[in-house]
CSV table of C-alpha atoms and ligand atoms in Angstrom, one decimal:
chain,number,residue,atom,x,y,z
N,1444,MET,CA,7.4,-21.2,-2.2
N,1445,LEU,CA,4.3,-19.2,-1.6
N,1446,VAL,CA,3.5,-17.9,-5.1
N,1447,ALA,CA,3.1,-19.8,-8.3
N,1448,GLU,CA,1.9,-18.9,-11.8
N,1449,MET,CA,-1.1,-20.1,-13.7
N,1450,ASN,CA,-2.6,-19.0,-17.0
N,1451,THR,CA,-4.2,-16.0,-15.3
N,1452,GLY,CA,-1.1,-14.7,-13.6
N,1453,ARG,CA,0.4,-14.9,-10.1
N,1454,ILE,CA,-1.4,-16.8,-7.4
N,1455,ASP,CA,-0.6,-17.4,-3.8
N,1456,ALA,CA,-0.9,-20.8,-2.1
N,1457,PHE,CA,-3.5,-19.5,0.4
N,1458,THR,CA,-5.9,-18.5,-2.4
N,1459,ALA,CA,-5.1,-21.4,-4.7
N,1460,GLU,CA,-7.4,-24.4,-4.9
N,1461,ARG,CA,-6.5,-28.0,-5.8
N,1462,GLY,CA,-7.2,-28.8,-9.4
N,1463,PRO,CA,-5.5,-26.4,-11.8
N,1464,THR,CA,-1.9,-26.8,-12.9
N,1465,TYR,CA,0.5,-24.4,-11.3
N,1466,TYR,CA,4.0,-23.4,-12.5
N,1467,CYS,CA,7.2,-22.1,-10.9
N,1468,PRO,CA,7.7,-18.5,-11.9
N,1469,LYS,CA,11.4,-19.2,-12.4
N,1470,CYS,CA,11.8,-22.5,-14.3
N,1471,ARG,CA,8.2,-22.8,-15.5
N,1472,GLY,CA,8.3,-26.4,-14.2
N,1473,GLU,CA,5.1,-27.8,-12.6
N,1474,VAL,CA,4.6,-27.2,-8.9
N,1475,ILE,CA,2.2,-28.9,-6.6
N,1476,LEU,CA,-0.1,-27.2,-4.2
N,1477,LYS,CA,0.5,-28.3,-0.6
N,1478,LYS,CA,-2.4,-27.5,1.8
N,1479,GLY,CA,-2.5,-29.1,5.2
N,1480,ARG,CA,-3.6,-28.2,8.7
N,1481,LYS,CA,-0.1,-28.1,10.1
N,1482,VAL,CA,1.9,-26.9,7.1
N,1483,VAL,CA,2.0,-23.4,5.7
N,1484,HIS,CA,0.1,-23.6,2.4
N,1485,HIS,CA,2.8,-23.6,-0.3
N,1486,PHE,CA,3.9,-24.9,-3.6
N,1487,ALA,CA,6.6,-27.6,-4.1
N,1488,HIS,CA,8.3,-28.5,-7.3
N,1489,LYS,CA,7.3,-31.8,-8.9
N,1490,PRO,CA,10.4,-33.9,-8.8
N,1491,PRO,CA,12.9,-34.3,-10.4
N,1492,THR,CA,13.9,-30.6,-10.7
N,1493,THR,CA,17.1,-28.7,-10.8
N,1494,CYS,CA,15.5,-25.3,-10.1
N,1495,SER,CA,17.3,-23.2,-7.5
N,1496,TRP,CA,13.9,-22.1,-6.1
N,1497,ALA,CA,13.2,-25.7,-5.2
N,1498,ASN,CA,15.8,-25.7,-2.5
N,1499,GLY,CA,14.3,-26.6,0.8
N,1500,GLU,CA,13.0,-23.4,2.3
N,1501,THR,CA,12.2,-23.5,6.0
N,1502,ARG,CA,8.6,-23.4,7.2
N,1503,ALA,CA,9.6,-20.6,9.6
N,1504,HIS,CA,10.8,-18.5,6.7
N,1505,MET,CA,7.5,-19.0,4.7
N,1506,GLU,CA,5.5,-18.2,7.9
N,1507,SER,CA,7.4,-15.0,8.5
N,1508,LYS,CA,6.6,-13.7,5.1
N,1509,ILE,CA,2.9,-14.4,5.7
N,1510,VAL,CA,2.9,-12.8,9.1
N,1511,LEU,CA,4.5,-9.6,7.8
N,1512,ALA,CA,2.5,-9.3,4.6
N,1513,GLU,CA,-0.8,-9.9,6.4
N,1514,ALA,CA,0.0,-7.2,9.0
N,1515,LEU,CA,0.9,-4.7,6.2
N,1516,LYS,CA,-2.3,-5.5,4.3
N,1517,GLU,CA,-4.3,-5.2,7.5
N,1518,ARG,CA,-3.4,-1.5,7.6
N,1519,GLY,CA,-4.4,-1.0,4.0
N,1520,LEU,CA,-1.0,-1.2,2.3
N,1521,ARG,CA,-0.4,-3.2,-0.8
N,1522,ALA,CA,1.9,-6.1,0.1
N,1523,GLU,CA,3.1,-9.1,-1.9
N,1524,VAL,CA,5.1,-12.1,-0.8
N,1525,GLU,CA,7.9,-13.3,-3.0
N,1526,PHE,CA,7.7,-10.4,-5.4
N,1527,VAL,CA,10.0,-10.6,-8.4
N,1528,VAL,CA,12.2,-7.6,-9.0
N,1529,ASN,CA,13.7,-8.0,-12.5
N,1530,THR,CA,16.8,-6.1,-11.7
N,1531,LEU,CA,17.8,-8.2,-8.7
N,1532,LEU,CA,20.7,-10.5,-9.2
N,1533,GLY,CA,20.6,-14.1,-7.8
N,1534,ASP,CA,17.2,-14.9,-6.4
N,1535,ARG,CA,15.1,-12.1,-7.8
N,1536,ARG,CA,12.4,-12.4,-5.2
N,1537,ALA,CA,12.0,-10.0,-2.4
N,1538,ASP,CA,10.5,-11.9,0.6
N,1539,VAL,CA,7.8,-9.3,1.0
N,1540,MET,CA,7.3,-6.1,-1.1
N,1541,ALA,CA,5.1,-3.3,0.2
N,1542,TRP,CA,4.1,-0.1,-1.4
N,1543,SER,CA,3.8,3.1,0.7
N,1544,PRO,CA,0.7,5.3,0.2
N,1545,LYS,CA,2.9,7.5,-2.1
N,1546,GLY,CA,3.9,4.4,-4.2
N,1547,LEU,CA,7.4,3.9,-2.9
N,1548,GLN,CA,8.4,0.3,-2.9
N,1549,ILE,CA,9.8,-1.2,0.3
N,1550,ALA,CA,11.5,-4.6,0.2
N,1551,PHE,CA,11.6,-6.8,3.3
N,1552,GLU,CA,14.3,-9.4,3.5
N,1553,LEU,CA,13.6,-11.9,6.3
N,1554,GLN,CA,16.9,-13.6,6.8
N,1555,HIS,CA,16.6,-17.1,8.3
N,1556,THR,CA,19.8,-18.6,7.0
N,1557,PRO,CA,23.1,-16.8,6.8
N,1558,ILE,CA,23.8,-14.9,3.7
N,1559,GLY,CA,27.3,-14.1,2.4
N,1560,LEU,CA,28.7,-10.6,2.7
N,1561,SER,CA,29.2,-10.2,-1.0
N,1562,GLU,CA,25.7,-11.4,-1.7
N,1563,ILE,CA,24.0,-9.1,0.8
N,1564,GLU,CA,26.1,-6.2,-0.5
N,1565,ARG,CA,25.2,-6.9,-4.1
N,1566,ARG,CA,21.5,-7.3,-3.3
N,1567,ALA,CA,21.5,-4.0,-1.3
N,1568,VAL,CA,23.1,-2.2,-4.2
N,1569,SER,CA,20.5,-3.5,-6.7
N,1570,TYR,CA,17.6,-2.4,-4.4
N,1571,SER,CA,19.3,0.9,-4.0
N,1572,LYS,CA,19.7,1.4,-7.8
N,1573,ALA,CA,16.1,0.5,-8.4
N,1574,GLY,CA,15.0,3.1,-5.9
N,1575,ILE,CA,13.5,0.5,-3.6
N,1576,ALA,CA,13.7,1.1,0.1
N,1577,GLN,CA,15.0,-2.0,2.0
N,1578,ILE,CA,14.9,-3.5,5.5
N,1579,TRP,CA,16.9,-6.6,6.5
N,1580,ILE,CA,15.5,-8.6,9.3
N,1581,PRO,CA,17.8,-11.4,10.7
N,1582,PHE,CA,16.0,-14.3,12.5
N,1583,LEU,CA,16.8,-14.7,16.1
N,1584,GLN,CA,18.5,-18.0,16.9
N,1585,ALA,CA,17.2,-20.2,19.6
N,1586,LYS,CA,20.5,-19.9,21.6
N,1587,VAL,CA,19.7,-16.3,22.2
N,1588,TRP,CA,17.1,-17.4,24.7
N,1589,ASP,CA,19.4,-19.9,26.3
N,1590,ASP,CA,22.4,-17.6,26.6
N,1591,GLY,CA,20.5,-14.4,27.8
N,1592,ALA,CA,18.4,-13.1,30.6
N,1593,SER,CA,15.3,-11.0,31.0
N,1594,ARG,CA,15.7,-7.2,31.4
N,1595,PRO,CA,13.0,-4.6,32.1
N,1596,SER,CA,13.3,-3.4,28.5
N,1597,GLY,CA,13.3,-6.9,27.0
N,1598,TRP,CA,16.2,-9.4,26.8
N,1599,PHE,CA,19.9,-9.2,27.2
N,1600,VAL,CA,22.7,-11.5,25.9
N,1601,GLU,CA,26.1,-10.5,27.4
N,1602,ARG,CA,28.2,-12.7,25.1
N,1603,TYR,CA,26.7,-12.9,21.7
N,1604,SER,CA,28.7,-13.9,18.6
N,1605,PRO,CA,27.0,-12.0,15.8
N,1606,ARG,CA,26.9,-13.6,12.4
N,1607,GLN,CA,28.8,-11.7,9.7
N,1608,PHE,CA,25.6,-10.6,7.9
N,1609,GLU,CA,24.1,-9.4,11.2
N,1610,ARG,CA,27.1,-7.2,11.7
N,1611,TRP,CA,26.5,-5.9,8.1
N,1612,VAL,CA,22.8,-5.3,8.8
N,1613,HIS,CA,23.6,-3.5,12.1
N,1614,GLY,CA,26.1,-1.3,10.3
N,1615,PHE,CA,23.6,-0.6,7.4
N,1616,ASN,CA,21.0,0.7,9.9
N,1617,GLY,CA,23.5,2.8,11.8
N,1618,LYS,CA,22.4,4.1,15.1
N,1619,ASN,CA,18.9,2.7,14.6
N,1620,GLY,CA,19.9,-0.9,15.5
N,1621,MET,CA,18.4,-3.8,13.7
N,1622,TRP,CA,15.0,-5.4,13.8
N,1623,MET,CA,15.0,-9.1,14.4
N,1624,TYR,CA,12.4,-11.8,14.2
N,1625,ASP,CA,11.6,-14.6,16.6
N,1626,PRO,CA,10.3,-17.5,14.4
N,1627,LYS,CA,8.9,-19.4,17.4
N,1628,GLU,CA,6.6,-16.7,18.7
N,1629,LYS,CA,6.3,-14.8,15.4
N,1630,LEU,CA,7.3,-11.6,17.1
N,1631,PHE,CA,9.7,-8.8,16.3
N,1632,TRP,CA,12.5,-7.4,18.5
N,1633,MET,CA,14.6,-4.3,18.2
N,1634,GLY,CA,18.2,-5.5,18.5
N,1635,ARG,CA,21.3,-3.5,19.3
N,1636,LEU,CA,24.9,-4.7,19.4
N,1637,ALA,CA,27.5,-3.1,21.7
N,1638,GLY,CA,31.1,-3.8,22.6
N,1639,HIS,CA,31.6,-6.8,24.9
N,1640,GLN,CA,34.6,-6.5,27.3
N,1641,THR,CA,36.5,-9.4,28.6
N,1642,TYR,CA,38.9,-9.3,31.5
N,1643,VAL,CA,42.5,-10.3,30.8
N,1644,GLU,CA,43.7,-12.0,34.0
N,1645,GLU,CA,46.6,-10.5,35.7
N,1646,SER,CA,49.7,-12.7,35.7
N,1647,THR,CA,53.2,-12.4,37.2
N,1648,TRP,CA,56.4,-14.1,36.1
N,1649,TYR,CA,60.1,-13.6,36.7
N,1650,SER,CA,62.6,-13.0,34.0
N,1651,GLU,CA,66.1,-14.6,34.0
N,1652,GLY,CA,67.6,-11.7,35.9
N,1653,GLY,CA,65.0,-12.3,38.7
N,1654,GLU,CA,63.0,-9.3,37.7
N,1655,GLU,CA,59.3,-9.5,38.4
N,1656,ASN,CA,57.0,-8.9,35.4
N,1657,TYR,CA,53.3,-8.3,35.2
N,1658,SER,CA,50.7,-8.5,32.5
N,1659,GLY,CA,47.0,-8.5,32.1
N,1660,GLY,CA,44.7,-7.1,34.8
N,1661,PHE,CA,42.7,-5.0,32.4
N,1662,TRP,CA,39.5,-5.1,30.3
N,1663,LYS,CA,39.6,-5.3,26.5
N,1664,PHE,CA,37.0,-5.3,23.9
N,1665,SER,CA,36.3,-8.7,22.4
N,1666,LYS,CA,36.5,-9.1,18.6
N,1667,ARG,CA,34.2,-12.0,18.5
N,1668,PHE,CA,31.6,-11.2,21.1
N,1669,LYS,CA,29.2,-8.4,21.4
N,1670,GLU,CA,26.5,-7.6,23.8
N,1671,LEU,CA,23.0,-7.9,22.3
N,1672,SER,CA,20.2,-6.0,23.8
N,1673,LEU,CA,16.7,-6.8,22.6
N,1674,GLU,CA,13.8,-4.5,23.1
N,1675,GLY,CA,10.3,-5.9,22.8
N,1676,PRO,CA,8.7,-8.1,21.7
N,1677,PHE,CA,6.4,-6.5,19.3
N,1678,LYS,CA,3.6,-7.8,17.1
N,1679,ALA,CA,3.8,-7.0,13.4
N,1680,ASP,CA,0.6,-5.1,13.8
N,1681,ASP,CA,2.2,-2.7,16.2
N,1682,LEU,CA,4.9,-1.6,13.9
N,1683,LEU,CA,4.8,1.3,11.4
N,1684,ILE,CA,7.4,1.9,8.7
N,1685,ASP,CA,9.7,4.8,8.4
N,1686,ILE,CA,12.1,5.5,5.6
N,1687,THR,CA,15.5,7.3,5.9
N,1688,ARG,CA,18.4,7.6,3.6
N,1689,ARG,CA,22.0,6.5,4.3
N,1690,ARG,CA,25.2,7.3,2.6
N,1691,ALA,CA,27.7,4.9,1.2
N,1692,PHE,CA,30.4,3.8,3.7
N,1693,SER,CA,33.1,1.1,3.9
N,1694,SER,CA,34.9,-0.1,7.0
N,1695,SER,CA,36.9,-3.2,7.9
N,1696,GLY,CA,35.9,-5.2,4.9
N,1697,TYR,CA,32.2,-4.2,5.1
N,1698,ASN,CA,30.6,-2.1,2.3
N,1699,TRP,CA,27.3,-0.3,2.7
N,1700,PRO,CA,25.8,1.4,-0.3
N,1701,ALA,CA,23.9,4.7,-0.3
N,1702,ALA,CA,20.3,3.5,0.1
N,1703,LYS,CA,16.8,4.1,1.3
N,1704,VAL,CA,16.6,2.3,4.6
N,1705,ALA,CA,13.3,1.2,5.9
N,1706,ARG,CA,12.8,0.6,9.6
N,1707,PHE,CA,10.0,-0.1,12.0
N,1708,ILE,CA,8.8,2.4,14.5
N,1709,VAL,CA,6.5,1.3,17.3
N,1710,ARG,CA,3.0,2.6,17.0
N,1711,ASP,CA,1.9,4.6,20.1
N,1712,PRO,CA,-0.4,2.6,22.2
N,1713,ALA,CA,-4.0,3.7,21.9
N,1714,PRO,CA,-4.8,6.4,24.5
G,1411,ZN,ZN1,11.4,-23.7,-10.4
């Protein structure tokens, strides 16, 4: 956790100093400031605790919030990590909340671990009802680099088995594809899924009457696999934010609410 509370209000682990007592914003239990050279500065619950915010959060997830929030601040936007939205169900913290110059709130959800369909749908609905624009950014898994190959535009994985929430995010963004995050290099990629075709081998057999039968010999779309094209990589500093609106839609068990959808657009290189 990157943000704790003290008597004077919210404080982030980067600014905090050793000495004062810090508290978890959720359970009000005491948390300890962890500052080290190799770890991301953060707060950890003093054991024992039963707080759900004490569950092991990956270092990569904490890092991603900092990378993004710093880039947003760098360009003069207000940005806060782990910002509490009171109307959110479940974990009420948006990973990063930013404010557009006109004051519109934009929630960034950096998804390192898989999230269930009903949970992501519920969260998307609450953001939408609160008038907050949202962008869901799945983490790229290391196997993407093992299974794929370099392309002039970036990277290509011919047989990619998208996680359910990634299919949801891709559908939520419609034709705009989905932004993904590489935790190793701390860079962003524009990802697009497309149908993956598999060849059904031709086979021949004889029926009892001695009649020759054929099957297969054609291509069909795989249900499990998709092609994943990644364009990039991009540094957070090179990405601007654009906001569009989408309508509600449901298909094959997926539900997408009407919502303000934020996406990155790549800043034109300096002339
Ligand atoms: Zn707590």
